Coordinates of N, CA and C in Angstrom, one line a residue:
M1 N 0.8 -1.2 0.0 CA 0.0 0.0 0.0 C 0.9 1.2 0.0
T2 N 0.5 2.2 -0.9 CA 1.3 3.4 -0.9 C 1.0 4.3 0.4
N3 N 2.1 4.8 1.0 CA 2.0 5.5 2.2 C 1.3 6.9 1.9
S4 N 0.5 7.3 2.8 CA -0.1 8.7 2.8 C -0.1 9.2 4.3
L5 N 0.0 10.5 4.5 CA 0.3 11.0 5.8 C -0.7 12.1 6.2
T6 N -1.3 11.9 7.4 CA -2.1 13.0 8.0 C -1.3 13.6 9.1
I7 N -1.0 14.9 9.0 CA -0.2 15.6 10.1 C -1.2 16.3 11.0
I8 N -1.2 15.8 12.2 CA -2.1 16.3 13.2 C -1.5 17.5 14.0
V9 N -2.2 18.6 14.1 CA -1.7 19.8 14.7 C -2.7 20.2 15.8
P10 N -2.5 19.8 17.1 CA -3.4 20.4 18.2 C -3.2 21.9 18.3
V11 N -4.3 22.5 18.5 CA -4.3 24.0 18.7 C -5.1 24.5 19.9
Y12 N -4.4 25.2 20.8 CA -5.1 25.8 21.9 C -4.5 27.2 22.1
N13 N -5.3 28.2 21.7 CA -4.9 29.6 21.8 C -3.6 29.9 21.2
E14 N -3.5 29.6 19.9 CA -2.2 29.8 19.1 C -2.5 30.7 17.9
A15 N -3.4 31.7 18.0 CA -3.7 32.5 17.0 C -2.5 33.2 16.3
D16 N -1.5 33.6 17.1 CA -0.3 34.2 16.6 C 0.6 33.3 15.8
N17 N 0.4 32.0 15.9 CA 1.3 31.1 15.2 C 0.7 30.5 14.0
L18 N -0.6 30.6 13.8 CA -1.3 29.8 12.8 C -1.0 30.1 11.3
K19 N -0.8 31.3 11.1 CA -0.4 31.7 9.7 C 1.0 31.1 9.3
R20 N 1.9 31.1 10.3 CA 3.2 30.4 10.1 C 3.0 28.9 10.0
V21 N 2.1 28.3 10.8 CA 1.8 26.9 10.6 C 1.3 26.6 9.1
E22 N 0.5 27.5 8.6 CA 0.0 27.2 7.3 C 1.2 27.3 6.3
R23 N 2.0 28.3 6.4 CA 3.1 28.5 5.5 C 4.1 27.3 5.5
E24 N 4.5 27.0 6.7 CA 5.6 25.9 6.8 C 5.0 24.6 6.5
L25 N 3.8 24.3 6.9 CA 3.3 22.9 6.5 C 2.9 22.9 5.0
S26 N 2.5 24.0 4.4 CA 2.3 24.0 3.0 C 3.6 23.8 2.3
A27 N 4.6 24.4 2.7 CA 6.0 24.2 2.1 C 6.4 22.7 2.2
Y28 N 6.1 22.1 3.4 CA 6.4 20.7 3.5 C 5.6 19.8 2.6
I29 N 4.3 20.0 2.5 CA 3.4 19.2 1.7 C 3.9 19.3 0.2
N30 N 4.3 20.5 -0.2 CA 4.7 20.7 -1.6 C 6.0 20.0 -2.0
S31 N 6.9 19.8 -0.9 CA 8.1 19.2 -1.2 C 8.2 17.7 -0.9
S32 N 7.2 17.2 -0.1 CA 7.3 15.8 0.4 C 7.0 14.9 -0.7
K33 N 7.6 13.7 -0.6 CA 7.4 12.6 -1.6 C 6.2 11.8 -1.2
V34 N 5.7 12.0 0.0 CA 4.6 11.3 0.5 C 3.3 12.2 0.4
E35 N 2.2 11.7 -0.1 CA 1.0 12.4 -0.2 C 0.5 12.8 1.2
S36 N 0.4 14.1 1.5 CA 0.2 14.6 2.9 C -0.9 15.6 3.0
S37 N -1.5 15.6 4.1 CA -2.5 16.6 4.4 C -2.4 17.0 5.9
V38 N -3.1 18.1 6.3 CA -3.0 18.6 7.6 C -4.4 18.6 8.3
L39 N -4.4 18.1 9.6 CA -5.6 18.1 10.4 C -5.4 19.0 11.6
L40 N -6.0 20.2 11.6 CA -5.9 21.1 12.7 C -7.0 20.7 13.7
V41 N -6.6 20.4 15.0 CA -7.6 20.1 16.0 C -7.7 21.2 17.0
N42 N -8.8 22.0 16.9 CA -8.9 23.2 17.8 C -9.5 22.7 19.2
D43 N -8.7 22.8 20.2 CA -9.0 22.3 21.5 C -9.6 23.3 22.4
G44 N -10.8 23.9 21.9 CA -11.5 24.8 22.7 C -10.9 26.2 22.9
S45 N -10.1 26.6 21.9 CA -9.4 27.9 22.0 C -10.4 29.1 22.3
T46 N -9.9 30.0 23.1 CA -10.8 31.2 23.4 C -10.3 32.4 22.7
D47 N -9.2 32.3 21.9 CA -8.8 33.5 21.2 C -9.3 33.4 19.7
E48 N -8.6 33.9 18.8 CA -9.0 34.0 17.4 C -8.6 32.7 16.6
S49 N -8.1 31.7 17.3 CA -7.6 30.5 16.6 C -8.7 29.9 15.7
L50 N -9.9 29.6 16.1 CA -10.9 28.9 15.3 C -11.2 29.7 14.0
R51 N -11.3 31.0 14.1 CA -11.6 31.8 12.9 C -10.5 31.7 11.9
I52 N -9.2 31.8 12.4 CA -8.1 31.6 11.5 C -8.0 30.2 10.9
I53 N -8.3 29.2 11.7 CA -8.3 27.8 11.2 C -9.3 27.7 10.1
K54 N -10.5 28.2 10.3 CA -11.5 28.1 9.2 C -11.1 28.8 7.9
D55 N -10.5 30.0 8.1 CA -10.0 30.7 6.9 C -8.9 29.9 6.2
I56 N -8.0 29.3 7.0 CA -7.0 28.5 6.4 C -7.5 27.3 5.6
C57 N -8.5 26.6 6.2 CA -9.1 25.4 5.6 C -10.0 25.8 4.4
A58 N -10.6 26.9 4.4 CA -11.4 27.3 3.3 C -10.6 27.7 2.0
S59 N -9.3 28.1 2.2 CA -8.5 28.5 1.1 C -7.4 27.5 0.7
N60 N -7.3 26.4 1.5 CA -6.3 25.4 1.2 C -6.9 24.0 1.3
P61 N -7.1 23.3 0.2 CA -7.7 22.0 0.3 C -7.0 20.9 1.0
K62 N -5.7 21.1 1.3 CA -4.8 20.2 2.0 C -5.0 20.3 3.5
F63 N -5.8 21.3 4.0 CA -5.9 21.6 5.4 C -7.4 21.3 5.8
H64 N -7.6 20.6 6.9 CA -8.9 20.3 7.4 C -8.9 20.6 8.9
Y65 N -10.0 20.6 9.5 CA -10.0 20.9 11.0 C -11.2 20.1 11.7
I66 N -10.9 19.9 13.0 CA -11.9 19.4 14.0 C -11.9 20.5 15.0
N67 N -13.2 20.8 15.5 CA -13.3 21.8 16.5 C -14.1 21.2 17.7
F68 N -13.4 21.2 18.8 CA -13.9 20.6 20.1 C -14.9 21.7 20.6
D69 N -15.9 21.2 21.4 CA -16.9 22.1 22.0 C -16.3 22.8 23.2
K70 N -15.2 22.2 23.8 CA -14.5 22.9 24.9 C -13.1 22.4 24.9
N71 N -12.4 22.8 25.9 CA -11.0 22.4 26.0 C -10.9 21.0 26.7
Y72 N -10.3 20.1 26.1 CA -10.1 18.7 26.6 C -8.7 18.4 26.9
G73 N -7.7 19.1 26.3 CA -6.3 18.8 26.6 C -5.6 18.2 25.4
L74 N -4.3 18.2 25.5 CA -3.5 17.8 24.4 C -3.7 16.3 24.0
S75 N -3.8 15.4 25.0 CA -4.0 14.1 24.7 C -5.2 13.8 23.9
A76 N -6.3 14.4 24.3 CA -7.6 14.3 23.6 C -7.5 14.8 22.1
A77 N -6.8 15.9 21.9 CA -6.6 16.4 20.6 C -5.8 15.5 19.7
I78 N -4.8 14.9 20.2 CA -4.0 13.9 19.5 C -4.9 12.7 19.1
K79 N -5.6 12.2 20.2 CA -6.4 11.0 19.9 C -7.5 11.2 18.9
A80 N -8.1 12.4 18.9 CA -9.1 12.8 17.9 C -8.5 12.7 16.6
G81 N -7.3 13.3 16.5 CA -6.6 13.2 15.2 C -6.4 11.8 14.7
F82 N -6.0 10.9 15.6 CA -5.8 9.5 15.2 C -7.2 8.9 14.7
D83 N -8.2 9.2 15.5 CA -9.5 8.6 15.2 C -10.0 9.1 13.8
H84 N -9.8 10.3 13.4 CA -10.4 10.9 12.2 C -9.5 10.7 11.0
A85 N -8.2 10.4 11.1 CA -7.3 10.2 10.0 C -7.7 9.0 9.2
T86 N -7.6 9.1 7.8 CA -7.9 8.1 6.9 C -6.7 7.6 6.1
T87 N -5.5 8.1 6.5 CA -4.3 7.7 5.8 C -3.6 6.6 6.5
S88 N -2.6 6.1 5.8 CA -1.8 4.9 6.3 C -0.9 5.3 7.5
L89 N -0.5 6.6 7.5 CA 0.4 7.1 8.5 C -0.2 8.4 9.1
V90 N 0.1 8.6 10.4 CA -0.3 9.8 11.1 C 0.9 10.4 11.7
G91 N 1.0 11.7 11.5 CA 2.1 12.5 12.1 C 1.6 13.5 13.1
Y92 N 2.5 14.0 14.0 CA 2.1 15.0 15.0 C 3.1 16.0 15.1
I93 N 2.7 17.3 15.1 CA 3.6 18.4 15.4 C 2.8 19.4 16.2
D94 N 3.5 20.1 17.1 CA 2.9 21.2 17.9 C 2.7 22.5 17.0
S95 N 1.7 23.2 17.3 CA 1.4 24.4 16.6 C 2.3 25.6 17.0
D96 N 3.2 25.4 18.0 CA 4.2 26.4 18.2 C 5.4 26.3 17.3
L97 N 5.5 25.2 16.5 CA 6.5 25.0 15.5 C 7.9 25.2 16.2
Q98 N 8.1 24.7 17.3 CA 9.5 24.6 17.9 C 10.3 23.4 17.2
T99 N 9.6 22.6 16.5 CA 10.2 21.6 15.6 C 9.8 21.9 14.2
S100 N 10.6 21.4 13.2 CA 10.4 21.8 11.8 C 9.6 20.7 11.1
P101 N 8.5 21.1 10.3 CA 7.8 20.1 9.5 C 8.8 19.4 8.5
M102 N 9.8 20.0 8.0 CA 10.7 19.4 7.1 C 11.4 18.2 7.7
D103 N 11.5 18.1 9.0 CA 12.2 17.0 9.7 C 11.3 15.7 9.7
F104 N 10.0 15.9 9.3 CA 9.2 14.6 9.0 C 9.9 13.7 8.1
D105 N 10.6 14.3 7.1 CA 11.3 13.4 6.1 C 12.3 12.5 6.8
L106 N 13.0 13.0 7.9 CA 14.0 12.2 8.6 C 13.3 11.0 9.3
L107 N 12.0 11.2 9.8 CA 11.3 10.1 10.4 C 10.8 9.2 9.4
L108 N 10.4 9.7 8.2 CA 9.8 8.8 7.2 C 10.8 7.8 6.6
E109 N 12.1 8.2 6.7 CA 13.1 7.3 6.2 C 13.1 5.9 7.0
H110 N 12.5 5.9 8.2 CA 12.6 4.7 9.1 C 11.2 4.1 9.2
I111 N 10.2 4.6 8.8 CA 8.8 4.2 9.1 C 8.5 2.9 8.5
G112 N 9.3 2.4 7.4 CA 9.0 1.2 6.8 C 9.3 0.0 7.8
E113 N 10.5 0.2 8.5 CA 10.9 -0.9 9.4 C 10.3 -0.7 10.8
Y114 N 9.9 0.5 11.1 CA 9.4 0.7 12.5 C 7.9 1.1 12.5
D115 N 7.2 1.1 13.6 CA 5.8 1.4 13.7 C 5.6 2.7 14.3
L116 N 6.5 3.2 15.0 CA 6.6 4.7 15.5 C 8.0 5.2 15.4
V117 N 8.1 6.3 14.8 CA 9.4 7.0 14.8 C 9.2 8.4 15.4
T118 N 10.0 8.7 16.4 CA 9.8 10.0 17.1 C 11.1 10.8 17.0
G119 N 11.0 12.0 17.0 CA 12.1 13.0 17.1 C 12.7 13.0 18.5
V120 N 13.9 13.3 18.6 CA 14.6 13.6 19.9 C 15.2 15.0 19.7
R121 N 14.9 16.0 20.5 CA 15.3 17.3 20.3 C 16.8 17.5 20.6
S122 N 17.6 17.8 19.6 CA 19.0 18.0 19.8 C 19.2 19.5 20.0
Q123 N 20.1 19.9 21.0 CA 20.4 21.3 21.3 C 19.1 22.1 21.5
R124 N 18.3 21.6 22.5 CA 17.0 22.3 22.8 C 17.2 23.8 23.1
K125 N 16.3 24.5 22.7 CA 16.3 26.0 22.8 C 15.3 26.5 23.9
D126 N 15.1 25.7 24.9 CA 14.2 26.1 26.0 C 15.0 26.6 27.2
S127 N 14.3 27.1 28.1 CA 14.9 27.6 29.4 C 15.5 26.5 30.2
F128 N 16.4 26.9 31.1 CA 17.0 25.9 31.9 C 16.0 25.1 32.7
V129 N 15.0 25.8 33.3 CA 14.0 25.2 34.1 C 13.2 24.2 33.3
K130 N 12.8 24.6 32.1 CA 12.0 23.7 31.3 C 12.8 22.5 30.8
N131 N 14.1 22.7 30.5 CA 14.9 21.6 30.1 C 15.1 20.6 31.3
M132 N 15.4 21.1 32.4 CA 15.7 20.3 33.6 C 14.4 19.5 34.0
S133 N 13.2 20.2 34.0 CA 12.0 19.5 34.4 C 11.7 18.4 33.4
S134 N 11.9 18.6 32.1 CA 11.7 17.6 31.1 C 12.7 16.4 31.3
T135 N 13.9 16.7 31.6 CA 14.9 15.7 31.8 C 14.4 14.8 33.0
I136 N 14.0 15.4 34.1 CA 13.6 14.6 35.2 C 12.3 13.8 34.9
A137 N 11.4 14.5 34.2 CA 10.1 13.8 33.8 C 10.4 12.6 32.9
N138 N 11.3 12.7 32.0 CA 11.6 11.6 31.1 C 12.3 10.5 31.8
G139 N 13.1 10.9 32.8 CA 13.7 9.8 33.7 C 12.7 9.0 34.5
I140 N 11.7 9.7 35.0 CA 10.7 9.1 35.7 C 9.9 8.1 34.8
R141 N 9.5 8.6 33.6 CA 8.7 7.8 32.7 C 9.5 6.6 32.2
R142 N 10.8 6.7 31.9 CA 11.6 5.6 31.4 C 11.7 4.5 32.5
S143 N 11.8 4.9 33.8 CA 11.9 4.0 34.9 C 10.6 3.1 35.0
F144 N 9.5 3.6 34.6 CA 8.2 2.9 34.6 C 8.0 2.1 33.3
T145 N 8.3 2.7 32.1 CA 7.9 2.1 30.9 C 9.0 1.3 30.3
H146 N 10.3 1.6 30.6 CA 11.4 0.9 29.9 C 11.3 1.0 28.4
D147 N 10.9 2.1 27.9 CA 10.7 2.3 26.4 C 12.0 2.6 25.7
G148 N 13.0 3.1 26.5 CA 14.3 3.4 25.9 C 14.3 4.8 25.2
M149 N 13.3 5.5 25.3 CA 13.2 6.8 24.6 C 13.8 8.0 25.5
D150 N 14.6 8.8 24.9 CA 15.2 9.9 25.6 C 14.3 11.1 25.7
D151 N 13.4 11.3 24.8 CA 12.6 12.6 24.7 C 11.2 12.3 24.2
T152 N 10.5 11.5 25.0 CA 9.1 11.1 24.5 C 8.2 12.3 24.3
G153 N 8.5 13.5 24.9 CA 7.7 14.7 24.8 C 8.0 15.4 23.5
C154 N 8.9 15.0 22.7 CA 9.2 15.7 21.5 C 8.0 15.7 20.6
P155 N 7.5 17.0 20.2 CA 6.3 17.1 19.4 C 6.6 16.9 17.9
L156 N 7.2 15.8 17.6 CA 7.4 15.5 16.1 C 7.4 13.9 16.1
K157 N 6.4 13.3 15.6 CA 6.3 11.8 15.5 C 5.6 11.4 14.3
I158 N 5.8 10.2 13.8 CA 5.1 9.5 12.8 C 4.8 8.1 13.3
I159 N 3.5 7.7 13.1 CA 3.1 6.4 13.6 C 2.2 5.7 12.4
K160 N 2.4 4.5 12.3 CA 1.5 3.7 11.4 C 0.1 3.8 11.9
A161 N -0.9 4.2 11.1 CA -2.2 4.5 11.6 C -2.9 3.3 12.2
D162 N -2.6 2.1 11.8 CA -3.3 1.0 12.4 C -2.9 0.7 13.8
Y163 N -1.7 1.1 14.2 CA -1.2 1.1 15.5 C -1.7 2.3 16.3
A164 N -1.7 3.4 15.7 CA -2.2 4.6 16.4 C -3.7 4.5 16.8
K165 N -4.5 3.9 15.9 CA -5.9 3.8 16.2 C -6.2 2.8 17.3
R166 N -5.3 2.0 17.7 CA -5.5 1.0 18.7 C -5.0 1.5 20.1
I167 N -4.5 2.7 20.1 CA -4.1 3.3 21.4 C -5.3 3.7 22.2
P168 N -5.5 3.2 23.4 CA -6.6 3.6 24.2 C -6.4 5.0 24.8
M169 N -7.5 5.6 25.1 CA -7.5 7.0 25.5 C -7.4 7.2 27.0
F170 N -6.4 8.1 27.4 CA -6.4 8.5 28.8 C -5.6 9.9 28.8
K171 N -5.9 10.7 29.8 CA -5.1 12.0 29.9 C -3.7 11.7 30.2
G172 N -2.8 12.5 29.5 CA -1.4 12.2 29.6 C -0.9 11.3 28.5
L173 N -1.8 10.8 27.6 CA -1.4 9.9 26.6 C -0.2 10.3 25.8
H174 N -0.1 11.6 25.5 CA 1.0 12.1 24.7 C 2.4 11.8 25.2
R175 N 2.5 11.5 26.5 CA 3.8 11.2 27.1 C 4.1 9.7 26.9
F176 N 3.2 8.9 26.4 CA 3.4 7.5 26.5 C 3.2 6.8 25.1
L177 N 3.2 7.6 24.0 CA 3.0 7.0 22.7 C 3.9 5.9 22.4
P178 N 5.2 6.1 22.5 CA 6.2 4.9 22.3 C 5.8 3.7 23.1
A179 N 5.5 3.9 24.4 CA 5.2 2.8 25.3 C 4.0 2.1 24.8
M180 N 3.0 2.9 24.4 CA 1.8 2.2 23.9 C 1.9 1.4 22.6
I181 N 2.9 1.8 21.8 CA 3.2 1.0 20.6 C 3.9 -0.3 21.0
L182 N 4.8 -0.2 22.0 CA 5.5 -1.4 22.5 C 4.5 -2.4 23.1
L183 N 3.4 -1.9 23.7 CA 2.3 -2.8 24.3 C 1.7 -3.6 23.1
Q184 N 1.7 -3.1 21.9 CA 1.2 -3.8 20.8 C 2.3 -4.6 20.0
N185 N 3.3 -4.8 20.7 CA 4.5 -5.5 20.1 C 5.0 -4.8 18.9
G186 N 4.8 -3.5 18.8 CA 5.4 -2.7 17.7 C 6.8 -2.4 17.9
K187 N 7.5 -1.8 16.9 CA 8.9 -1.4 17.0 C 8.9 0.1 16.9
I188 N 9.8 0.7 17.7 CA 9.9 2.2 17.8 C 11.4 2.6 17.7
K189 N 11.6 3.8 17.2 CA 12.9 4.4 17.0 C 12.8 5.9 17.3
Q190 N 14.0 6.5 17.7 CA 14.1 7.9 17.9 C 15.2 8.4 17.0
V191 N 14.9 9.6 16.4 CA 15.9 10.2 15.4 C 16.1 11.7 15.9
P192 N 17.3 12.2 15.9 CA 17.6 13.6 16.3 C 16.9 14.5 15.3
V193 N 16.3 15.6 15.8 CA 15.7 16.6 14.9 C 16.0 18.0 15.5
Q194 N 15.8 19.0 14.6 CA 16.1 20.3 15.0 C 15.1 20.8 16.1
H195 N 15.5 21.8 16.9 CA 14.6 22.4 17.9 C 14.8 24.0 17.8
F196 N 13.7 24.7 18.0 CA 13.8 26.2 17.9 C 13.1 26.8 19.1
E197 N 13.4 28.1 19.3 CA 12.8 28.8 20.4 C 11.3 29.1 19.9
R198 N 10.4 29.2 20.9 CA 9.1 29.7 20.6 C 9.1 31.1 20.2
V199 N 8.5 31.5 19.1 CA 8.6 32.9 18.6 C 7.3 33.6 18.9
A200 N 6.2 32.9 19.2 CA 4.9 33.6 19.4 C 4.0 32.7 20.4
G201 N 3.0 33.3 21.0 CA 2.2 32.6 21.9 C 2.9 32.2 23.2
T202 N 2.2 31.4 24.0 CA 2.8 31.1 25.4 C 2.7 29.6 25.6
A203 N 3.7 29.1 26.3 CA 3.7 27.6 26.6 C 2.5 27.3 27.5
K204 N 2.0 26.1 27.2 CA 0.8 25.6 27.9 C 1.1 24.7 29.1
F205 N 2.3 24.3 29.3 CA 2.7 23.4 30.4 C 3.8 24.1 31.2
G206 N 3.5 24.1 32.6 CA 4.5 24.7 33.5 C 5.3 23.7 34.2
L207 N 6.0 24.1 35.2 CA 6.9 23.3 35.9 C 6.2 22.1 36.6
W208 N 5.1 22.4 37.3 CA 4.4 21.3 38.1 C 3.8 20.3 37.2
N209 N 3.1 20.8 36.1 CA 2.5 19.7 35.3 C 3.5 19.0 34.3
R210 N 4.7 19.4 34.3 CA 5.8 18.7 33.6 C 6.3 17.6 34.6
L211 N 6.2 17.8 35.9 CA 6.8 16.9 36.8 C 5.8 16.0 37.5
L212 N 4.7 16.6 38.1 CA 3.6 15.8 38.8 C 2.8 15.0 37.8
G213 N 2.5 15.7 36.6 CA 1.6 15.0 35.7 C 2.3 13.7 35.2
P214 N 3.5 13.7 34.7 CA 4.1 12.4 34.3 C 4.2 11.4 35.4
L215 N 4.4 11.8 36.6 CA 4.5 10.8 37.7 C 3.2 10.2 37.9
M216 N 2.1 11.0 38.0 CA 0.7 10.4 38.1 C 0.4 9.5 37.0
D217 N 0.7 9.9 35.8 CA 0.4 9.2 34.6 C 1.1 7.9 34.5
C218 N 2.3 7.8 35.1 CA 3.0 6.5 35.1 C 2.2 5.4 35.8
F219 N 1.5 5.8 36.9 CA 0.7 4.8 37.6 C -0.5 4.3 36.8
A220 N -1.0 5.3 36.0 CA -2.1 4.9 35.1 C -1.6 4.0 34.0
Y221 N -0.4 4.3 33.5 CA 0.2 3.4 32.5 C 0.4 2.0 33.0
L222 N 0.9 1.9 34.3 CA 1.1 0.5 34.8 C -0.2 -0.2 35.0
W223 N -1.2 0.4 35.3 CA -2.5 -0.2 35.4 C -2.9 -0.7 34.0
M224 N -2.8 0.2 33.1 CA -3.2 -0.1 31.7 C -2.4 -1.3 31.1
K225 N -1.1 -1.3 31.4 CA -0.2 -2.3 30.9 C -0.7 -3.7 31.5
K226 N -1.1 -3.7 32.7 CA -1.5 -5.0 33.3 C -2.9 -5.5 32.7
K227 N -3.7 -4.5 32.3 CA -5.1 -4.9 31.8 C -5.1 -4.9 30.3
Y228 N -4.1 -4.5 29.6 CA -4.1 -4.2 28.2 C -4.4 -5.5 27.4
I229 N -5.3 -5.5 26.4 CA -5.6 -6.6 25.6 C -4.9 -6.4 24.2
N230 N -4.2 -7.4 23.8 CA -3.5 -7.3 22.5 C -3.7 -8.7 21.8
Y231 N -4.1 -8.7 20.6 CA -4.2 -10.0 19.9 C -3.9 -9.8 18.4
K232 N -3.6 -10.9 17.8 CA -3.5 -11.0 16.3 C -4.4 -12.1 15.8
V233 N -5.1 -11.8 14.7 CA -6.0 -12.8 14.1 C -5.1 -13.7 13.1
A234 N -5.2 -15.0 13.4 CA -4.4 -15.9 12.5 C -5.2 -16.3 11.3
D235 N -6.5 -16.3 11.4 CA -7.3 -16.7 10.2 C -8.7 -16.3 10.4
K236 N -9.4 -16.1 9.4 CA -10.9 -15.9 9.4 C -11.6 -16.2 8.2
A237 N -12.9 -16.4 8.2 CA -13.6 -16.8 7.0 C -15.0 -16.1 7.0

């Protein structure tokens, strides 16, 4: 089957970034060897994000959107993108564009052999506090999941859609995507990608929800791992 890609972009109060999102993702789509489209998921924004999203989608047939009735959080936005995608591959990038859409090509080089390929942010351009809290959170998560990933929070990923659609829903899901693929006996890989400073808008996660959130979610993951159902059909008629 020929690969096609839906790029999921969660949006929560990112009005100042959305025109740049359109420009950079359009440039990627025009240069990519994989047939690609963009799914903007408006997670209950209270600024002008929804109006701008509708304008973008009305003028560009490669852009589509989902609009939540209220704010549900990043994990819900990603899961909704998985559920609504009709392509063989799903990608994910944040609307702050601290990672480059062009680096999707680095991940695509490996998606034939692997079921999830995630970026790992080299030379991160975040503050000391943000970098340190992420390092601690990643260490906590690795000790629970043993997924071997150095930067599971990197907002640049590509996943085979049949694996993505089998990921169950819970808050904090975005921190455990590689681990959830491993639960399906899938293969995962991390690839170094570029990282940039945020140039507009404000960060949605602070110190405490970078540290306490991952710790609490780890216990939810352990419960799910114990109860998780995974099967392969050998034959049917």
